[in-house]
Coordinates of C-alpha atoms in Angstrom, one line a residue:
I1 CA 119.4 102.9 84.7
K2 CA 122.6 102.4 82.8
W3 CA 125.5 103.7 80.8
S4 CA 125.3 107.3 81.9
D5 CA 128.4 109.5 81.4
S6 CA 128.1 110.6 85.1
Y7 CA 125.7 109.5 87.8
G8 CA 123.0 107.0 86.8
L9 CA 120.6 108.8 89.2
K10 CA 121.1 112.3 90.6
V11 CA 118.7 113.6 93.2
D12 CA 119.7 117.3 93.8
D13 CA 118.1 119.2 96.6
T14 CA 119.9 122.5 95.8
W15 CA 117.0 124.4 94.3
I16 CA 113.9 122.3 94.8
S17 CA 113.2 120.1 97.8
T18 CA 113.7 116.4 97.0
S19 CA 113.1 114.9 100.4
G20 CA 111.0 111.9 101.2
N21 CA 111.4 110.0 98.0
C22 CA 111.6 106.2 98.1
I23 CA 113.9 104.8 95.5
F24 CA 114.1 101.0 95.3
G25 CA 113.7 98.1 92.9
N26 CA 116.1 99.5 90.3
S27 CA 119.0 98.1 88.5
I28 CA 121.8 100.7 88.3
I29 CA 124.4 99.5 85.9
D30 CA 127.8 100.7 84.5
N31 CA 127.3 104.5 85.0
N32 CA 130.1 107.0 85.4
Q33 CA 131.4 106.3 81.9
L34 CA 133.2 109.7 81.7
H35 CA 133.3 110.9 85.3
A36 CA 134.8 108.8 88.1
H37 CA 132.6 109.0 91.2
T38 CA 132.6 106.8 94.2
S39 CA 129.0 105.9 93.7
Q40 CA 126.6 105.5 90.8
A41 CA 124.1 107.8 92.5
F42 CA 124.1 111.3 94.1
D43 CA 121.7 112.6 96.7
N44 CA 122.1 115.7 98.8
G45 CA 118.5 115.5 100.1
D46 CA 116.8 113.3 102.6
N47 CA 115.4 110.3 100.7
F48 CA 115.2 106.6 101.1
W49 CA 117.3 104.3 98.9
N50 CA 115.4 101.1 99.9
S51 CA 111.8 100.3 100.9
T52 CA 110.8 101.5 104.4
V53 CA 108.8 98.4 105.2
E54 CA 109.4 94.8 104.5
L55 CA 107.9 93.6 101.3
G56 CA 107.1 90.2 99.9
Y57 CA 109.1 88.9 97.0
Y58 CA 110.6 85.8 95.3
F59 CA 114.2 85.7 94.5
G60 CA 115.6 83.7 91.6
G61 CA 113.0 84.5 88.9
T62 CA 109.5 83.5 88.1
G63 CA 108.5 80.2 89.6
S64 CA 110.9 80.4 92.5
S65 CA 109.7 78.3 95.4
Y66 CA 111.2 80.6 98.0
A67 CA 109.2 83.5 99.3
F68 CA 110.9 86.2 101.3
D69 CA 109.8 89.2 103.3
N70 CA 112.5 91.9 103.6
Y71 CA 113.4 95.4 102.8
I72 CA 114.2 95.9 99.1
G73 CA 116.9 98.3 97.8
N74 CA 118.6 98.6 94.4
Y75 CA 121.1 96.6 92.4
W76 CA 124.4 98.3 91.9
S77 CA 126.7 96.8 89.3
D78 CA 129.8 98.3 91.0
F79 CA 129.0 96.6 94.3
T80 CA 130.0 93.1 95.2
C81 CA 128.3 91.8 98.3
I82 CA 127.8 88.8 100.5
D83 CA 124.4 87.3 100.9
G84 CA 124.8 84.9 103.9
N85 CA 121.2 83.8 104.1
N86 CA 120.6 83.6 100.3
D87 CA 117.5 85.9 100.4
G88 CA 118.8 88.1 97.5
I89 CA 119.6 91.0 99.8
C90 CA 123.2 92.0 100.4
D91 CA 124.4 91.8 104.0
G92 CA 126.3 95.2 103.5
T93 CA 125.2 98.7 102.5
Y94 CA 125.9 100.9 99.5
D95 CA 126.8 104.6 100.1
I96 CA 125.3 107.3 97.9
D97 CA 127.6 110.2 97.0
D98 CA 127.2 113.7 98.7
G99 CA 125.5 113.4 102.0
T100 CA 124.4 110.7 104.3
M101 CA 122.1 108.6 102.0
I102 CA 122.7 104.9 102.1
D103 CA 121.0 101.9 100.4
Y104 CA 120.8 99.7 103.5
H105 CA 119.4 96.7 101.5
P106 CA 121.1 96.5 98.1
L107 CA 120.1 93.7 95.8
V108 CA 122.4 90.8 95.0
Q109 CA 121.3 90.6 91.4
E110 CA 119.4 92.8 88.9
W111 CA 115.8 93.6 89.7
T112 CA 114.7 91.4 86.8
D113 CA 115.7 88.4 89.0
Y114 CA 113.1 89.3 91.6
D115 CA 109.3 89.0 91.5
R116 CA 107.0 90.8 93.9
M117 CA 104.2 88.6 95.3
G118 CA 100.6 89.6 95.3
C119 CA 98.9 91.2 98.2
G120 CA 96.7 88.6 100.0
D121 CA 98.4 85.7 98.2
V122 CA 99.6 84.2 101.5
D123 CA 100.3 80.7 100.1
C124 CA 102.2 82.3 97.1
N125 CA 100.3 80.4 94.4
D126 CA 99.5 83.5 92.2
A127 CA 95.9 83.6 93.3
V128 CA 93.9 85.1 96.2
D129 CA 91.2 82.7 97.3
T130 CA 89.4 81.2 100.3
L131 CA 92.4 79.1 101.2
D132 CA 94.5 82.3 101.6
A133 CA 91.8 83.6 104.1
V134 CA 91.9 80.3 106.0
K135 CA 95.7 80.3 106.1
T136 CA 95.7 84.0 107.3
Y137 CA 93.2 83.1 110.0
N138 CA 95.3 80.1 111.1
Q139 CA 98.6 82.1 111.0
D140 CA 99.9 79.6 108.4
F141 CA 101.3 81.8 105.7
D142 CA 104.4 81.9 103.5
S143 CA 104.6 85.7 103.5
R144 CA 103.7 87.9 106.5
W145 CA 103.7 90.9 104.1
A146 CA 101.0 89.3 101.9
A147 CA 98.9 88.4 105.0
D148 CA 99.0 91.9 106.6
V149 CA 96.6 93.3 104.0
D150 CA 95.7 96.4 106.1
C151 CA 99.4 97.2 106.6
N152 CA 99.1 97.7 110.4
D153 CA 102.1 95.5 111.2
A154 CA 99.9 92.7 112.7
V155 CA 98.2 89.7 111.1
D156 CA 94.9 89.0 112.7
T157 CA 91.3 87.9 112.1
L158 CA 90.5 91.2 110.4
D159 CA 93.2 90.5 107.8
A160 CA 91.6 87.1 107.2
V161 CA 88.2 88.7 106.6
K162 CA 89.8 91.2 104.2
V163 CA 91.6 88.5 102.3
Y164 CA 88.3 86.6 102.0
N165 CA 86.5 89.7 100.7
K166 CA 89.6 90.7 98.6
D167 CA 89.7 94.0 100.3
L168 CA 93.5 94.3 99.9
N169 CA 95.7 97.2 100.8
C170 CA 99.2 95.8 101.5
C171 CA 102.1 98.2 102.1
K172 CA 103.6 99.5 98.9
G173 CA 107.2 100.2 100.2
C174 CA 107.5 103.8 101.3
E175 CA 105.3 103.8 104.4
L176 CA 106.7 105.3 107.6

């Protein structure tokens, strides 16, 4: 979302309810070309500007050897942040204009520098196979998100069976 004369993204609750939306994984770049706003987005509803559950991702582009589980927000070109633990998520927050909406987990770089991992791919090798089921059973996984294939916030034997059977239903990002 880039180069808008005003807000890059405007969620207006004035006439139609816009509550409960989950807005994350976007690159919002160089908006407010003609109108000076304090943020590149506007929201007077009750929405989420980052994922509501931790998700599995790689930071640094395809082939990155580092897998992370964390909440994912948006990239804001007008926001400079600190990333003390180098997980690609800013340590600070980004305020959205008009209301109380906040991106609690803004991205350090544009969304194209991140890759989501596959549900059930607990060893992060781009395939779901028997070894993933064994690793889930033994609690030896690189990504808790990828191992929790039934999205119940616990990794257990049932998850291992589901990985083995490829019965995968990991959290998508807006679960509450």
